[in-house]
Every structure is written in C-alpha cells, then in structure tokens.
Short mmCIF file of C-alpha atoms in Angstrom, two decimals:
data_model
loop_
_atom_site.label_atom_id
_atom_site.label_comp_id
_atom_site.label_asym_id
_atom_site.label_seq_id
_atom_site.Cartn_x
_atom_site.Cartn_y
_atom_site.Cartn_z
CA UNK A 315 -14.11 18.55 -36.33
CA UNK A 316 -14.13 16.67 -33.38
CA UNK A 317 -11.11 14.82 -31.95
CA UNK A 318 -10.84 12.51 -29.24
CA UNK A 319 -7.82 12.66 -27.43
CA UNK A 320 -4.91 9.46 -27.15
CA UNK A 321 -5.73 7.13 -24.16
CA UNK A 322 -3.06 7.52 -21.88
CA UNK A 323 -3.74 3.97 -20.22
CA UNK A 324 -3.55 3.75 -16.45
CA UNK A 325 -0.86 5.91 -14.32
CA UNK A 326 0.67 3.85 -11.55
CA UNK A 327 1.50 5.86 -8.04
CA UNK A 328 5.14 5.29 -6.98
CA UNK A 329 4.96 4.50 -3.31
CA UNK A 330 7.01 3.97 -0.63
CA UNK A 331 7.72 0.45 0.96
CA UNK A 332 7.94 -0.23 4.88
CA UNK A 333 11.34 0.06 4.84
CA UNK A 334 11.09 2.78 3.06
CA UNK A 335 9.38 4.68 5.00
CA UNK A 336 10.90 3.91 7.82
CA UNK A 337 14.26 5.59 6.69
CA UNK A 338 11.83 8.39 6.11
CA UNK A 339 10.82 8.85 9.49
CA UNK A 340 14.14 8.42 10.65
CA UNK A 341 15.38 11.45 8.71
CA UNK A 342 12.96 13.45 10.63
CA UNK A 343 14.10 15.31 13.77
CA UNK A 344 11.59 15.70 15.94
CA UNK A 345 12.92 18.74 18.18
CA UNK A 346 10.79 21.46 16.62
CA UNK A 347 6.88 22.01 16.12
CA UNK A 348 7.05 22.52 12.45
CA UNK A 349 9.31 18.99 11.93
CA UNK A 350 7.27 17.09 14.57
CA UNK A 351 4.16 18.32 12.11
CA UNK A 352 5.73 16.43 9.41
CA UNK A 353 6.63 13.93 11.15
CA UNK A 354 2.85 13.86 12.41
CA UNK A 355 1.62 13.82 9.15
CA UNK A 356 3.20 11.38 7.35
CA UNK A 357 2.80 9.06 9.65
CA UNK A 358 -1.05 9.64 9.58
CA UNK A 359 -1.23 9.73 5.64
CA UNK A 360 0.69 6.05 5.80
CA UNK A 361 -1.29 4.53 8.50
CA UNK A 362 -4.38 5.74 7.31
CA UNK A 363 -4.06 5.97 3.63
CA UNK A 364 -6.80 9.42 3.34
CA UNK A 365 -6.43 12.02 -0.04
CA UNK A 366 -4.64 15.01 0.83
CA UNK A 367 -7.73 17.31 0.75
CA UNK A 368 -9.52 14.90 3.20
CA UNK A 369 -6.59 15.30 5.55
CA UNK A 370 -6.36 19.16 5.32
CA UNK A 371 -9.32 19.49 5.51
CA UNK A 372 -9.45 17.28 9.11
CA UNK A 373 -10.48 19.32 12.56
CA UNK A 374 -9.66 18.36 15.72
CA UNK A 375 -13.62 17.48 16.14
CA UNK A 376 -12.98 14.98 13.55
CA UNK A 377 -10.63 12.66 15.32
CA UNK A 378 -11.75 10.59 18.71
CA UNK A 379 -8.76 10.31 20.55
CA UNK A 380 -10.44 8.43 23.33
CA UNK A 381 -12.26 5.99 20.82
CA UNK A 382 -9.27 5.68 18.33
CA UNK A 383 -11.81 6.46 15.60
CA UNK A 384 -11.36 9.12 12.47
CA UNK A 385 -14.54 10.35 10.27
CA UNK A 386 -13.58 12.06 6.96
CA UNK A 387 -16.60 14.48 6.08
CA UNK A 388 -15.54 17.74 4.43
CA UNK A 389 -12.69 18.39 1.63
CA UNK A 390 -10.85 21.85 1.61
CA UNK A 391 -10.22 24.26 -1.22
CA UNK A 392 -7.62 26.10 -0.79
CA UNK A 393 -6.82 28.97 -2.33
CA UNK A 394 -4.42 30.53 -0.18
CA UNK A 395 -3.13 30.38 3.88
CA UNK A 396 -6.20 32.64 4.95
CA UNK A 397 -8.64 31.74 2.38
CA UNK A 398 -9.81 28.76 2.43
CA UNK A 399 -13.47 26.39 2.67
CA UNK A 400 -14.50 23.21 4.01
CA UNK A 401 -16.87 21.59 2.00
CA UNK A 402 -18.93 18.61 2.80
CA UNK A 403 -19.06 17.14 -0.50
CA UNK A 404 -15.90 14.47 -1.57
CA UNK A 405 -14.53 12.73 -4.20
CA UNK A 406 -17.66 9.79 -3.88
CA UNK A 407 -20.23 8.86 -1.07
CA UNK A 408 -18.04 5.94 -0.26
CA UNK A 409 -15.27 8.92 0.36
CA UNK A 410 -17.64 9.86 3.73
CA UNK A 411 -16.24 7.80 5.97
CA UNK A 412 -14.91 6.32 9.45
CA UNK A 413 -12.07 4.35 10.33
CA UNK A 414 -10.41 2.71 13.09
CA UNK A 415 -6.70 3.91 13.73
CA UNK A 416 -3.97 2.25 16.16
CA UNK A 417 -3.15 2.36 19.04
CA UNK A 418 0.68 3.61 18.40
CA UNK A 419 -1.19 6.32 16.13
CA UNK A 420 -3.66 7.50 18.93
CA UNK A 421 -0.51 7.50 21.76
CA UNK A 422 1.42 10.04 18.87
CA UNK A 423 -1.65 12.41 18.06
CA UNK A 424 -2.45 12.73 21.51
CA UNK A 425 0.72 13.95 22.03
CA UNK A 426 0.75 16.26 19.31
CA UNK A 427 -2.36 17.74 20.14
CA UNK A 428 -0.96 18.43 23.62
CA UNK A 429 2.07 20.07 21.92
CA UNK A 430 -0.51 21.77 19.38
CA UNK A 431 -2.05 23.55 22.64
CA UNK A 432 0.85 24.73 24.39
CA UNK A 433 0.97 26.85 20.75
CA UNK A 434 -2.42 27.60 20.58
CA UNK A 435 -3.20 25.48 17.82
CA UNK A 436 -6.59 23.83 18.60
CA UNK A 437 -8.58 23.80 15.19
CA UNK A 438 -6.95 21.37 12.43
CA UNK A 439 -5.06 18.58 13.24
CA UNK A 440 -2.37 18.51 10.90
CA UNK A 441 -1.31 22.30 11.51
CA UNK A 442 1.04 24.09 13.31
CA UNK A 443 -0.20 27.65 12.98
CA UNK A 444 -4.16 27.07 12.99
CA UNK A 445 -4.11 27.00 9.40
CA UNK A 446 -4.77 24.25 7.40
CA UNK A 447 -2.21 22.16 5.29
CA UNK A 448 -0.93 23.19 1.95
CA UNK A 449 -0.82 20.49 -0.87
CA UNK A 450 1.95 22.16 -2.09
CA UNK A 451 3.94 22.31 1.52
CA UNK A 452 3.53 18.61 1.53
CA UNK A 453 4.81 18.23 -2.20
CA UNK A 454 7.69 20.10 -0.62
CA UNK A 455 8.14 18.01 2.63
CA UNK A 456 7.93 15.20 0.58
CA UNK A 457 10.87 16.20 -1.74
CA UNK A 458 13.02 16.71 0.77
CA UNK A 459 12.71 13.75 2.96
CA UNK A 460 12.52 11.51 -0.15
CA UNK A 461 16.37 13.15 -0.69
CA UNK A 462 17.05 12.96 2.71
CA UNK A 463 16.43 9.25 3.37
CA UNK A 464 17.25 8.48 -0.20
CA UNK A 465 13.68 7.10 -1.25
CA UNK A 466 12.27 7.13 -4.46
CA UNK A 467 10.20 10.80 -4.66
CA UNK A 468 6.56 10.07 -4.42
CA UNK A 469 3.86 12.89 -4.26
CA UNK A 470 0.80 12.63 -2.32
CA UNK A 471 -1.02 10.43 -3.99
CA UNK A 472 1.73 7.86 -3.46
CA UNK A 473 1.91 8.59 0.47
CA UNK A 474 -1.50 7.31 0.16
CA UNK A 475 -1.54 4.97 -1.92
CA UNK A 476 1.63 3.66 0.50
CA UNK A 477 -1.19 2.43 3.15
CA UNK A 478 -1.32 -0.65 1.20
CA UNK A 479 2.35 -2.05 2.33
CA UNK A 480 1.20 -1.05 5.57
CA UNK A 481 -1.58 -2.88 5.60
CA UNK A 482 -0.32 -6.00 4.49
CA UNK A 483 3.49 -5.96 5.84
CA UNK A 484 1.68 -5.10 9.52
CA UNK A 485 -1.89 -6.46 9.73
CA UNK A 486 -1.80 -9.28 7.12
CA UNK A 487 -4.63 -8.07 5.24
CA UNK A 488 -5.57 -10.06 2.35
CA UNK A 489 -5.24 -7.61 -1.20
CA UNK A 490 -7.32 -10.67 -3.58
#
C-alpha cells in the first residue's frame, strides 16, 4: 500500500529585525580573532542574505574587495574540519551568482582579511584557522548571541532570510 504523507503547509523562518540585530552585534566583543569571525560573519550573512553552504563554501578569490563585488559559485560538503569539497553545483542556476556589497561591508572585510593574514589565514573568508565554516558552529554562535542579546533564536536559514529587513529598513527596496 502506498501512503502519501500529511502536507505540512509552509514553514516560516523566524528572523531577526534591525534592531534586532543590532543588539546582536553589540553583544559581540570584538578583541579576539575567533569573536571578530563571528562578528564577521553575521554581519555578511545579514547584509548579503547567501545559504550557509554558499558562504562556507566562499574563498578569498571569490570576493573583490577593490570592486565591492561577491560571486557565489561552489557549495561545500562537509563532512568533517579536514574533509571537506567544494562543489560547483548549487541549490538552482539562479543560485550562481554576483552581487554588489557596501561600502561599510567592504571597509570591515578588508580589515578582516588583513587580520586573517597576520594568522595565516588566506584561503576562506569566513575562517579563522584556514578551514572552512561549520553549519553546526554557526547553529552554536547563533544560540548564544540570540541569549546574549536576548533575541528570538533563529538558525541559519533565518540569518538569511533576515536580509530582507535589511533591505528594506536601509535601502528602501520595494518587497511587491
């Protein structure tokens, strides 16, 4: 017998507003390498709005510092700290991409990628040990600031899907 299983209907992402996020980034200190990564990448994933495999998966070839531009064009599986592989296939072609970041974005990667160096860090961008990111480090990061700043918990897909304040709150865009 065949059974088809119970629609679910449509999951909604919990998010984080501006303000939000802002007591977020507050929470963050700064001082170290590892906390200025997260600092690094949450900013990114806001501003930008890219899945969490795109963004692991991100080089330092990948990002134009001196053109403010950002191409997404592999995914990572990850399997484990030292095993892992970029693949150039993602979620859809409209996935393969390019966008435009910020100025205030560009001013804060360049300086991380100057900090990034003085470790020896020089192949991902959002990495402190030349490793790429963990999913499951971010679901971690994410708990904890979320507790910190006392902000609804979101996961990953809501960091993402958090762009969309952004975008309107800052550049006005136009969501009909």
């Amino acid at each position: 017998m065949k059974i088809k299983s119970i629609p679910q209907g449509k999951a909604t992402a919990k998010y984080w507003t501006k303000g939000e996020f802002e007591k977020v980034l507050a929470s963050i200190s700064v001082s170290s390498l590892y906390e200025y990564l997260i600092y690094v990448t949450f900013l990114f994933f806001y501003r930008v709005g890219c899945r969490v495999s795109e963004a692991g998966a991100l080089r330092s070839s990948d990002v134009g510092l001196n053109n403010g531009k950002v191409r997404f064009i592999n995914n990572i599986h990850y399997k484990n700290k030292m095993e892992y592989e970029l693949v150039s296939y993602l979620k859809n072609d409209s996935s393969r991409r390019t966008l435009t970041l910020d100025d205030e974005l560009v001013k804060v990667l360049k300086n991380w990628k100057e900090e990034q160096l003085k470790y020896g860090v020089h192949d991902f961008v959002l990495s402190y040990d030349n490793c790429p990111l963990n999913k499951l480090t971010l679901s971690k990061w994410l708990k904890r600031y979320s507790e910190l700043a006392d902000v609804p918990r979101i996961d990953g897909r809501g960091l993402r899907h958090s762009n969309v304040p952004y975008l309107i709150a800052e550049l006005g865009a136009d969501v009909f």
